[in-house]
Amino acid sequence: MLTILGFATIVVFLVLTMTNRVSVLIGLIAVPVVAALIGGFGPQLGELSTEGILQVTPVAVMITFAILYFSLMMDEGLFDPAIRRILRWVKGDPARITVGTAVLTMLVALDGDGATTFLITVSAMLPLYQRLGMRPLVLAGVVGLAAGVMNILPWGGPTARAMAVLNVGIDEIFIPVIPSLIAGIVWILAVAWYLGLRERRRIGVASLSADELEHVVAGVRGNGGGAGAGAGTGSGGGSAAAVDLAHDGGPAGRRATPRWRMVANLVLTLVLLAALVAHILPLHVLFILGFVIALIYNRPRWADQQRLLEDHGRAVLLVISMIFAAGIFTGVLGGTGMITAMADSLVSVIPTGLANLLPLLTALTSMPMSLMFTPDAYYFGVLPVLAETYAASGGDPSAIGRAAIMGQMTTGFPLSPLTAATFILIGLTSVQLGEHQRFLFGWAFGTTLVMTAVAILTGAIPL
């Protein structure tokens, strides 16, 4: 009963949202609530929903202050030099722009946090896409593909979970799949180039003058970190003492950022990113502290702080409302036992004679499973059973872990409705979830197939 109800809940949610019959916010809340009532869990509904909300609260807090922090940094022009260099290289060519987007995403994704990657990359590139008339759907797709393949890094969530569950180290899980990771990166760059060529055929190649370049750079700040605020315009002289900034509706109108403050913001951001990688403190605490420190010398007056919150509060509300709704979704499915029942049923249908092919089957199904299972549910629920089944047939359980990270919440996480980062990506680009999933699914699954093929050739996934 729970298995059928669980799969029915997932299918109904995906159908309703992918066909735009209901909004994601309504689907995340209404569908699991109805399923819980059908399953007789009405009396526990409040408790299950609360547990789910509490589980995602740290993520919601982190994202709230991360958006505010990077929005402030964008307003202060921190990323302007890097954006200018990318713009000079792409020269208005959509094919170069998509490749540049992929490279920038991979570099930012080295910190291992998908939410941060989306915040920085989309904020930097969205104004350029808007200026040239490129589709935001392409931006979301390229960023998602690049971030997904980089989520295989050992400090990323999926690989870390696989190592923890199987009680193995980097040598058993990550090192053998490095050739696959490299192949995945090459594939992503090729896909980005192809998507850029399609955009080039559609809109042509634009010529960006120096003034237009500054206009686009100023648009990064005007977009409020790409998070939904109104776009500001302006040009900057880039003198040695200051960088011109256009604060759209800011407390002082057009103002200059002193060089010392630019340096301070750069140092603070680097320290914050290093602390994120080193896990010195929980992510939400780090972003709270980073935002407060940045406010002290960037926006010391309450009036300026209030204006900052007004400019970017809408983006925060849109994203965290989705996150809390996702908390109810996963809380109900997990607390009722539906996710566990689905995991057990998947394992039970594997014929004994196919046990030797379990690593291959795990790899091929890993990416689609991102749509059904949270990383915790899959790696802590499904993966141990699969690994145990394979070990019983004489196989190395580490092979199951390597197969799982070919797609489960790696290439699959940027289009999964079960992760908060997905809603950040589609929220920043103003793309509908269903549209994003239809566009990205084939390319993401292709990434998994490419990496799996290389893993088979190198012996990382045995046959």
Tab-separated table of C-alpha atoms in Angstrom:
chain	number	residue	atom	x	y	z
A	1	MET	CA	0.000	0.000	0.000
A	2	LEU	CA	2.720	2.490	0.997
A	3	THR	CA	4.766	1.629	-2.081
A	4	ILE	CA	1.887	2.270	-4.461
A	5	LEU	CA	0.896	5.412	-2.601
A	6	GLY	CA	4.484	6.685	-2.656
A	7	PHE	CA	5.017	6.157	-6.364
A	8	ALA	CA	1.570	7.576	-7.087
A	9	THR	CA	2.430	10.696	-5.081
A	10	ILE	CA	5.664	11.221	-7.030
A	11	VAL	CA	4.010	10.607	-10.391
A	12	VAL	CA	1.039	12.880	-9.676
A	13	PHE	CA	3.339	15.652	-8.476
A	14	LEU	CA	5.601	15.386	-11.521
A	15	VAL	CA	2.673	15.279	-13.961
A	16	LEU	CA	0.885	18.229	-12.376
A	17	THR	CA	3.972	20.432	-12.213
A	18	MET	CA	5.601	19.429	-15.502
A	19	THR	CA	2.326	20.114	-17.365
A	20	ASN	CA	1.865	23.389	-15.450
A	21	ARG	CA	-1.528	22.258	-14.129
A	22	VAL	CA	-0.603	23.574	-10.674
A	23	SER	CA	2.235	25.672	-9.360
A	24	VAL	CA	5.170	23.936	-7.726
A	25	LEU	CA	4.313	25.576	-4.406
A	26	ILE	CA	0.820	24.089	-4.407
A	27	GLY	CA	2.038	20.727	-5.704
A	28	LEU	CA	4.712	20.351	-3.037
A	29	ILE	CA	2.154	20.873	-0.286
A	30	ALA	CA	-1.199	19.648	-1.587
A	31	VAL	CA	-0.121	16.379	-3.238
A	32	PRO	CA	1.656	14.818	-0.212
A	33	VAL	CA	-1.070	16.069	2.149
A	34	VAL	CA	-3.765	14.362	0.085
A	35	ALA	CA	-1.622	11.203	-0.107
A	36	ALA	CA	-1.167	11.221	3.675
A	37	LEU	CA	-4.913	11.555	4.209
A	38	ILE	CA	-5.581	8.684	1.797
A	39	GLY	CA	-3.031	6.552	3.635
A	40	GLY	CA	-4.650	7.206	7.000
A	41	PHE	CA	-1.915	9.479	8.330
A	42	GLY	CA	-4.211	12.428	8.972
A	43	PRO	CA	-3.600	12.537	12.748
A	44	GLN	CA	0.194	12.598	12.207
A	45	LEU	CA	0.084	15.131	9.384
A	46	GLY	CA	0.966	18.104	11.568
A	47	GLU	CA	3.892	16.340	13.187
A	48	LEU	CA	5.255	15.019	9.893
A	49	SER	CA	4.980	18.410	8.217
A	50	THR	CA	6.682	20.128	11.137
A	51	GLU	CA	9.551	17.634	11.108
A	52	GLY	CA	10.043	18.214	7.405
A	53	ILE	CA	10.013	21.991	7.838
A	54	LEU	CA	12.526	21.778	10.682
A	55	GLN	CA	14.839	19.658	8.533
A	56	VAL	CA	14.995	22.285	5.781
A	57	THR	CA	15.111	25.297	8.109
A	58	PRO	CA	18.937	25.488	8.146
A	59	VAL	CA	18.900	25.405	4.335
A	60	ALA	CA	16.269	28.136	4.191
A	61	VAL	CA	18.250	30.304	6.601
A	62	MET	CA	21.458	29.714	4.644
A	63	ILE	CA	19.814	30.605	1.345
A	64	THR	CA	18.185	33.707	2.822
A	65	PHE	CA	21.468	35.181	3.963
A	66	ALA	CA	23.406	33.830	0.966
A	67	ILE	CA	21.069	35.683	-1.404
A	68	LEU	CA	21.365	38.841	0.676
A	69	TYR	CA	25.151	38.507	0.910
A	70	PHE	CA	25.781	37.981	-2.800
A	71	SER	CA	23.169	40.589	-3.704
A	72	LEU	CA	25.121	43.073	-1.598
A	73	MET	CA	28.376	41.988	-3.250
A	74	MET	CA	26.802	42.415	-6.675
A	75	ASP	CA	25.558	45.869	-5.738
A	76	GLU	CA	29.100	46.731	-4.677
A	77	GLY	CA	30.550	45.510	-7.984
A	78	LEU	CA	32.714	42.727	-6.552
A	79	PHE	CA	32.432	40.498	-9.625
A	80	ASP	CA	32.685	43.267	-12.216
A	81	PRO	CA	36.342	42.580	-13.189
A	82	ALA	CA	35.709	38.866	-13.810
A	83	ILE	CA	32.519	39.624	-15.714
A	84	ARG	CA	34.331	42.129	-17.933
A	85	ARG	CA	36.989	39.566	-18.833
A	86	ILE	CA	34.359	36.995	-19.772
A	87	LEU	CA	32.458	39.576	-21.791
A	88	ARG	CA	35.589	40.604	-23.684
A	89	TRP	CA	36.210	36.963	-24.606
A	90	VAL	CA	32.644	36.095	-25.626
A	91	LYS	CA	32.310	39.265	-27.752
A	92	GLY	CA	28.567	38.929	-28.096
A	93	ASP	CA	28.782	35.416	-29.593
A	94	PRO	CA	26.077	33.163	-28.053
A	95	ALA	CA	28.227	30.052	-28.597
A	96	ARG	CA	31.093	31.579	-26.621
A	97	ILE	CA	28.679	32.862	-24.005
A	98	THR	CA	27.270	29.409	-23.272
A	99	VAL	CA	30.757	27.908	-23.067
A	100	GLY	CA	31.846	30.770	-20.812
A	101	THR	CA	28.780	30.131	-18.671
A	102	ALA	CA	29.733	26.465	-18.284
A	103	VAL	CA	33.357	27.276	-17.393
A	104	LEU	CA	32.331	29.932	-14.870
A	105	THR	CA	29.848	27.526	-13.284
A	106	MET	CA	32.464	24.784	-12.940
A	107	LEU	CA	34.912	27.168	-11.314
A	108	VAL	CA	32.353	28.492	-8.851
A	109	ALA	CA	31.128	24.941	-8.150
A	110	LEU	CA	34.501	24.047	-6.674
A	111	ASP	CA	33.129	25.151	-3.304
A	112	GLY	CA	30.804	22.162	-3.410
A	113	ASP	CA	27.586	24.086	-2.741
A	114	GLY	CA	24.945	24.117	-5.465
A	115	ALA	CA	22.995	27.040	-4.056
A	116	THR	CA	26.060	29.277	-3.966
A	117	THR	CA	27.026	28.190	-7.479
A	118	PHE	CA	23.641	29.149	-8.884
A	119	LEU	CA	23.568	32.444	-7.027
A	120	ILE	CA	26.937	33.597	-8.315
A	121	THR	CA	26.811	32.250	-11.864
A	122	VAL	CA	23.268	33.243	-12.751
A	123	SER	CA	23.800	36.662	-11.198
A	124	ALA	CA	26.868	37.208	-13.353
A	125	MET	CA	25.489	35.932	-16.673
A	126	LEU	CA	21.748	36.680	-16.668
A	127	PRO	CA	22.108	40.366	-17.674
A	128	LEU	CA	24.224	39.347	-20.671
A	129	TYR	CA	21.642	36.773	-21.782
A	130	GLN	CA	18.931	39.396	-21.431
A	131	ARG	CA	20.940	41.995	-23.344
A	132	LEU	CA	21.490	39.649	-26.324
A	133	GLY	CA	18.013	38.130	-26.279
A	134	MET	CA	19.226	34.653	-25.352
A	135	ARG	CA	16.716	32.420	-23.622
A	136	PRO	CA	16.961	32.157	-19.825
A	137	LEU	CA	16.045	28.491	-20.308
A	138	VAL	CA	19.424	27.945	-21.978
A	139	LEU	CA	21.184	29.710	-19.103
A	140	ALA	CA	19.429	27.525	-16.532
A	141	GLY	CA	20.220	24.421	-18.574
A	142	VAL	CA	23.928	25.113	-19.062
A	143	VAL	CA	24.414	26.162	-15.446
A	144	GLY	CA	22.542	23.072	-14.258
A	145	LEU	CA	24.584	20.710	-16.437
A	146	ALA	CA	27.908	22.193	-15.342
A	147	ALA	CA	26.988	22.289	-11.666
A	148	GLY	CA	25.663	18.734	-11.790
A	149	VAL	CA	28.856	17.159	-13.083
A	150	MET	CA	30.931	19.075	-10.529
A	151	ASN	CA	28.756	17.792	-7.696
A	152	ILE	CA	30.713	14.528	-7.961
A	153	LEU	CA	33.626	16.186	-6.146
A	154	PRO	CA	34.382	14.399	-2.865
A	155	TRP	CA	33.264	17.327	-0.720
A	156	GLY	CA	29.944	17.394	-2.540
A	157	GLY	CA	26.941	15.835	-0.870
A	158	PRO	CA	26.411	12.648	-2.939
A	159	THR	CA	30.014	11.409	-2.899
A	160	ALA	CA	30.398	12.234	0.777
A	161	ARG	CA	27.231	10.296	1.573
A	162	ALA	CA	28.329	7.311	-0.523
A	163	MET	CA	31.681	7.178	1.260
A	164	ALA	CA	30.040	7.448	4.659
A	165	VAL	CA	27.412	4.762	4.009
A	166	LEU	CA	29.862	2.278	2.509
A	167	ASN	CA	32.577	3.142	5.040
A	168	VAL	CA	35.181	3.709	2.328
A	169	GLY	CA	37.446	6.599	1.390
A	170	ILE	CA	38.220	8.773	-1.605
A	171	ASP	CA	40.490	6.110	-3.089
A	172	GLU	CA	37.586	3.679	-3.456
A	173	ILE	CA	34.844	6.058	-4.580
A	174	PHE	CA	36.186	9.249	-6.175
A	175	ILE	CA	39.655	8.505	-7.579
A	176	PRO	CA	38.437	5.715	-9.917
A	177	VAL	CA	35.796	7.996	-11.469
A	178	ILE	CA	38.116	10.940	-12.237
A	179	PRO	CA	38.329	9.898	-15.927
A	180	SER	CA	34.532	9.845	-15.998
A	181	LEU	CA	34.428	13.302	-14.423
A	182	ILE	CA	36.808	14.635	-17.076
A	183	ALA	CA	34.710	13.053	-19.829
A	184	GLY	CA	31.603	14.594	-18.299
A	185	ILE	CA	33.226	18.041	-18.302
A	186	VAL	CA	34.199	17.693	-21.967
A	187	TRP	CA	30.677	16.562	-22.807
A	188	ILE	CA	29.159	19.557	-20.970
A	189	LEU	CA	31.402	21.992	-22.857
A	190	ALA	CA	30.401	20.363	-26.146
A	191	VAL	CA	26.712	20.581	-25.242
A	192	ALA	CA	27.142	24.211	-24.181
A	193	TRP	CA	28.770	25.000	-27.532
A	194	TYR	CA	25.946	23.246	-29.402
A	195	LEU	CA	23.253	25.094	-27.461
A	196	GLY	CA	25.127	28.330	-28.106
A	197	LEU	CA	25.238	27.599	-31.826
A	198	ARG	CA	21.470	27.151	-31.818
A	199	GLU	CA	21.091	30.502	-30.096
A	200	ARG	CA	23.521	32.051	-32.591
A	201	ARG	CA	21.413	30.807	-35.494
A	202	ARG	CA	18.323	32.222	-33.807
A	203	ILE	CA	19.563	35.700	-32.829
A	204	GLY	CA	22.935	36.108	-34.537
A	205	VAL	CA	26.133	37.593	-33.092
A	206	ALA	CA	25.967	40.945	-31.345
A	207	SER	CA	28.727	43.509	-31.101
A	208	LEU	CA	29.193	44.876	-27.607
A	209	SER	CA	30.772	48.307	-27.342
A	210	ALA	CA	32.653	49.389	-24.248
A	211	ASP	CA	29.628	51.354	-23.086
A	212	GLU	CA	27.330	48.366	-23.618
A	213	LEU	CA	29.757	46.152	-21.716
A	214	GLU	CA	29.531	48.528	-18.760
A	215	HIS	CA	25.768	48.554	-19.184
A	216	VAL	CA	25.633	44.762	-18.870
A	217	VAL	CA	28.009	44.766	-15.895
A	218	ALA	CA	25.848	47.385	-14.198
A	219	GLY	CA	22.860	45.163	-14.956
A	220	VAL	CA	24.344	42.498	-12.725
A	221	ARG	CA	24.056	44.842	-9.806
A	222	GLY	CA	20.708	46.163	-10.937
A	223	ASN	CA	19.348	42.625	-11.064
A	224	GLY	CA	20.066	42.330	-7.394
A	225	GLY	CA	22.209	39.284	-7.802
A	226	GLY	CA	19.893	38.004	-10.501
A	227	ALA	CA	17.302	37.494	-7.882
A	228	GLY	CA	14.386	39.418	-9.185
A	229	ALA	CA	15.000	43.044	-8.354
A	230	GLY	CA	14.709	45.657	-11.037
A	231	ALA	CA	17.635	46.083	-13.392
A	232	GLY	CA	19.767	49.132	-12.978
A	233	THR	CA	21.932	50.733	-15.613
A	234	GLY	CA	24.985	52.852	-15.680
A	235	SER	CA	28.584	53.002	-16.795
A	236	GLY	CA	31.713	53.062	-14.772
A	237	GLY	CA	35.085	54.543	-15.414
A	238	GLY	CA	36.978	51.912	-13.428
A	239	SER	CA	39.498	54.371	-12.027
A	240	ALA	CA	42.266	53.344	-9.680
A	241	ALA	CA	40.482	54.810	-6.705
A	242	ALA	CA	36.943	53.614	-7.210
A	243	VAL	CA	34.574	51.605	-9.379
A	244	ASP	CA	31.369	53.312	-10.469
A	245	LEU	CA	28.240	51.607	-9.298
A	246	ALA	CA	24.630	52.043	-10.247
A	247	HIS	CA	22.522	51.339	-7.208
A	248	ASP	CA	19.060	50.993	-8.634
A	249	GLY	CA	16.959	53.035	-6.298
A	250	GLY	CA	19.715	52.862	-3.701
A	251	PRO	CA	19.864	55.271	-0.807
A	252	ALA	CA	22.440	57.459	-2.472
A	253	GLY	CA	21.624	56.918	-6.145
A	254	ARG	CA	24.747	56.483	-8.232
A	255	ARG	CA	27.738	56.090	-5.951
A	256	ALA	CA	31.330	54.907	-6.091
A	257	THR	CA	32.793	51.989	-4.188
A	258	PRO	CA	36.152	52.944	-2.649
A	259	ARG	CA	39.082	50.699	-3.489
A	260	TRP	CA	39.565	49.673	0.144
A	261	ARG	CA	35.983	48.419	0.299
A	262	MET	CA	36.392	46.435	-2.911
A	263	VAL	CA	39.463	44.752	-1.433
A	264	ALA	CA	37.674	44.131	1.858
A	265	ASN	CA	34.724	42.540	0.043
A	266	LEU	CA	37.041	40.319	-1.984
A	267	VAL	CA	38.919	39.166	1.118
A	268	LEU	CA	35.706	38.556	3.036
A	269	THR	CA	34.220	36.533	0.165
A	270	LEU	CA	37.362	34.405	-0.228
A	271	VAL	CA	37.458	33.758	3.512
A	272	LEU	CA	33.770	32.863	3.463
A	273	LEU	CA	34.206	30.425	0.553
A	274	ALA	CA	37.235	28.853	2.234
A	275	ALA	CA	35.242	28.436	5.425
A	276	LEU	CA	32.440	26.814	3.420
A	277	VAL	CA	34.815	24.250	1.939
A	278	ALA	CA	36.514	23.609	5.289
A	279	HIS	CA	33.144	23.310	7.094
A	280	ILE	CA	34.411	25.455	9.957
A	281	LEU	CA	30.845	26.300	10.908
A	282	PRO	CA	27.434	25.298	9.575
A	283	LEU	CA	26.666	26.978	6.251
A	284	HIS	CA	23.782	29.032	7.567
A	285	VAL	CA	25.881	30.392	10.411
A	286	LEU	CA	28.716	31.321	8.045
A	287	PHE	CA	26.409	33.263	5.747
A	288	ILE	CA	24.738	35.039	8.644
A	289	LEU	CA	28.114	36.129	9.996
A	290	GLY	CA	29.406	37.043	6.539
A	291	PHE	CA	26.354	39.152	5.770
A	292	VAL	CA	26.503	40.982	9.093
A	293	ILE	CA	30.213	41.729	8.682
A	294	ALA	CA	29.631	42.985	5.137
A	295	LEU	CA	26.815	45.220	6.317
A	296	ILE	CA	28.989	46.848	8.962
A	297	TYR	CA	31.250	48.585	6.461
A	298	ASN	CA	29.149	48.516	3.255
A	299	ARG	CA	25.783	49.613	4.649
A	300	PRO	CA	26.383	50.973	8.171
A	301	ARG	CA	23.168	53.020	8.282
A	302	TRP	CA	19.839	51.354	9.035
A	303	ALA	CA	18.159	53.257	6.183
A	304	ASP	CA	20.608	51.726	3.691
A	305	GLN	CA	20.174	48.273	5.211
A	306	GLN	CA	16.420	48.596	4.988
A	307	ARG	CA	16.636	49.588	1.323
A	308	LEU	CA	18.825	46.554	0.633
A	309	LEU	CA	16.258	44.261	2.258
A	310	GLU	CA	13.440	45.897	0.309
A	311	ASP	CA	15.302	45.545	-3.000
A	312	HIS	CA	16.104	41.861	-2.568
A	313	GLY	CA	13.473	40.600	-0.122
A	314	ARG	CA	11.131	39.474	-2.906
A	315	ALA	CA	13.714	37.037	-4.239
A	316	VAL	CA	14.302	35.656	-0.753
A	317	LEU	CA	10.584	35.125	-0.152
A	318	LEU	CA	10.061	33.351	-3.490
A	319	VAL	CA	12.871	30.898	-2.861
A	320	ILE	CA	12.390	30.078	0.821
A	321	SER	CA	8.642	29.562	0.372
A	322	MET	CA	9.520	26.775	-2.088
A	323	ILE	CA	12.062	25.337	0.333
A	324	PHE	CA	9.594	25.124	3.218
A	325	ALA	CA	7.041	23.587	0.855
A	326	ALA	CA	9.660	21.016	-0.179
A	327	GLY	CA	10.203	20.333	3.528
A	328	ILE	CA	6.546	19.369	3.876
A	329	PHE	CA	6.821	17.173	0.768
A	330	THR	CA	9.837	15.217	1.981
A	331	GLY	CA	8.672	15.226	5.602
A	332	VAL	CA	5.373	13.575	4.735
A	333	LEU	CA	6.858	11.064	2.274
A	334	GLY	CA	9.678	10.154	4.636
A	335	GLY	CA	7.714	10.157	7.877
A	336	THR	CA	4.914	7.972	6.529
A	337	GLY	CA	7.422	5.381	5.316
A	338	MET	CA	6.583	5.845	1.639
A	339	ILE	CA	10.191	6.498	0.631
A	340	THR	CA	11.428	3.421	2.520
A	341	ALA	CA	8.707	1.281	0.959
A	342	MET	CA	9.628	2.516	-2.529
A	343	ALA	CA	13.296	1.721	-1.895
A	344	ASP	CA	12.528	-1.810	-0.723
A	345	SER	CA	10.264	-2.462	-3.690
A	346	LEU	CA	12.899	-1.357	-6.175
A	347	VAL	CA	15.420	-3.762	-4.712
A	348	SER	CA	12.942	-6.643	-4.588
A	349	VAL	CA	12.223	-6.552	-8.336
A	350	ILE	CA	15.862	-7.160	-9.310
A	351	PRO	CA	16.188	-10.782	-10.547
A	352	THR	CA	18.922	-12.830	-8.906
A	353	GLY	CA	20.562	-13.515	-12.261
A	354	LEU	CA	21.043	-9.811	-12.865
A	355	ALA	CA	22.967	-9.209	-9.652
A	356	ASN	CA	26.266	-9.014	-11.560
A	357	LEU	CA	24.829	-6.172	-13.640
A	358	LEU	CA	23.699	-4.251	-10.570
A	359	PRO	CA	26.430	-1.565	-10.844
A	360	LEU	CA	25.445	-0.875	-14.471
A	361	LEU	CA	21.735	-0.786	-13.608
A	362	THR	CA	22.485	1.504	-10.680
A	363	ALA	CA	24.421	3.899	-12.917
A	364	LEU	CA	21.776	3.961	-15.659
A	365	THR	CA	18.948	4.628	-13.203
A	366	SER	CA	20.899	6.988	-10.943
A	367	MET	CA	20.006	10.220	-12.718
A	368	PRO	CA	16.233	9.569	-13.044
A	369	MET	CA	16.202	8.515	-9.378
A	370	SER	CA	17.030	12.113	-8.503
A	371	LEU	CA	13.410	12.910	-9.333
A	372	MET	CA	12.103	10.375	-6.823
A	373	PHE	CA	14.542	10.258	-3.930
A	374	THR	CA	16.227	12.893	-1.843
A	375	PRO	CA	19.987	12.360	-1.487
A	376	ASP	CA	19.517	11.191	2.088
A	377	ALA	CA	16.746	8.771	1.126
A	378	TYR	CA	18.740	7.297	-1.742
A	379	TYR	CA	22.208	7.130	-0.228
A	380	PHE	CA	21.086	6.152	3.251
A	381	GLY	CA	18.093	4.033	2.206
A	382	VAL	CA	18.519	2.552	-1.270
A	383	LEU	CA	22.303	2.447	-1.649
A	384	PRO	CA	23.070	0.216	1.379
A	385	VAL	CA	20.563	-2.386	0.193
A	386	LEU	CA	21.929	-2.329	-3.349
A	387	ALA	CA	25.507	-2.572	-2.089
A	388	GLU	CA	24.623	-5.461	0.219
A	389	THR	CA	22.858	-7.286	-2.606
A	390	TYR	CA	25.866	-6.880	-4.884
A	391	ALA	CA	28.314	-7.927	-2.158
A	392	ALA	CA	26.297	-11.097	-1.571
A	393	SER	CA	26.949	-12.044	-5.200
A	394	GLY	CA	30.685	-11.585	-4.703
A	395	GLY	CA	31.005	-8.024	-5.985
A	396	ASP	CA	32.749	-4.990	-4.527
A	397	PRO	CA	30.143	-2.780	-2.836
A	398	SER	CA	32.249	0.291	-3.657
A	399	ALA	CA	31.287	-0.242	-7.298
A	400	ILE	CA	27.679	0.484	-6.358
A	401	GLY	CA	28.792	3.740	-4.742
A	402	ARG	CA	30.729	4.760	-7.866
A	403	ALA	CA	27.739	3.884	-10.033
A	404	ALA	CA	25.363	5.904	-7.881
A	405	ILE	CA	27.329	9.143	-8.203
A	406	MET	CA	27.102	8.907	-11.991
A	407	GLY	CA	23.757	10.650	-11.682
A	408	GLN	CA	21.898	10.462	-8.376
A	409	MET	CA	21.855	14.067	-7.157
A	410	THR	CA	24.940	14.825	-9.263
A	411	THR	CA	23.846	15.276	-12.874
A	412	GLY	CA	20.268	14.950	-11.639
A	413	PHE	CA	20.161	17.458	-8.811
A	414	PRO	CA	19.668	20.654	-10.902
A	415	LEU	CA	16.282	19.376	-12.119
A	416	SER	CA	15.098	17.484	-9.043
A	417	PRO	CA	12.084	18.937	-7.222
A	418	LEU	CA	13.486	17.458	-4.003
A	419	THR	CA	16.424	19.846	-3.658
A	420	ALA	CA	16.293	23.501	-2.695
A	421	ALA	CA	19.018	24.398	-5.185
A	422	THR	CA	16.721	23.575	-8.101
A	423	PHE	CA	14.262	26.230	-7.000
A	424	ILE	CA	17.059	28.740	-6.610
A	425	LEU	CA	18.127	28.089	-10.205
A	426	ILE	CA	14.672	28.351	-11.729
A	427	GLY	CA	13.767	31.245	-9.451
A	428	LEU	CA	16.777	33.319	-10.452
A	429	THR	CA	16.213	32.654	-14.161
A	430	SER	CA	12.390	32.918	-13.964
A	431	VAL	CA	11.989	29.548	-15.680
A	432	GLN	CA	9.114	27.175	-14.903
A	433	LEU	CA	10.095	23.867	-13.291
A	434	GLY	CA	8.334	21.729	-15.901
A	435	GLU	CA	9.897	23.630	-18.774
A	436	HIS	CA	13.313	23.371	-17.133
A	437	GLN	CA	12.960	19.624	-16.567
A	438	ARG	CA	11.832	18.920	-20.127
A	439	PHE	CA	14.746	20.910	-21.526
A	440	LEU	CA	17.436	19.536	-19.223
A	441	PHE	CA	16.490	15.898	-18.702
A	442	GLY	CA	17.883	14.539	-21.976
A	443	TRP	CA	21.170	16.429	-21.725
A	444	ALA	CA	21.633	15.483	-18.055
A	445	PHE	CA	20.904	11.829	-18.787
A	446	GLY	CA	23.357	12.046	-21.671
A	447	THR	CA	26.002	13.225	-19.226
A	448	THR	CA	25.328	10.175	-17.068
A	449	LEU	CA	25.584	7.872	-20.090
A	450	VAL	CA	28.919	9.403	-21.164
A	451	MET	CA	30.405	9.135	-17.689
A	452	THR	CA	29.076	5.609	-17.245
A	453	ALA	CA	30.605	4.502	-20.549
A	454	VAL	CA	34.000	5.862	-19.519
A	455	ALA	CA	33.638	4.262	-16.079
A	456	ILE	CA	33.027	0.902	-17.751
A	457	LEU	CA	36.046	1.338	-20.020
A	458	THR	CA	38.302	2.239	-17.069
A	459	GLY	CA	36.929	-0.539	-14.849
A	460	ALA	CA	35.366	1.816	-12.294
A	461	ILE	CA	32.032	0.128	-13.009
A	462	PRO	CA	32.452	-3.627	-13.596
A	463	LEU	CA	30.267	-5.646	-15.925
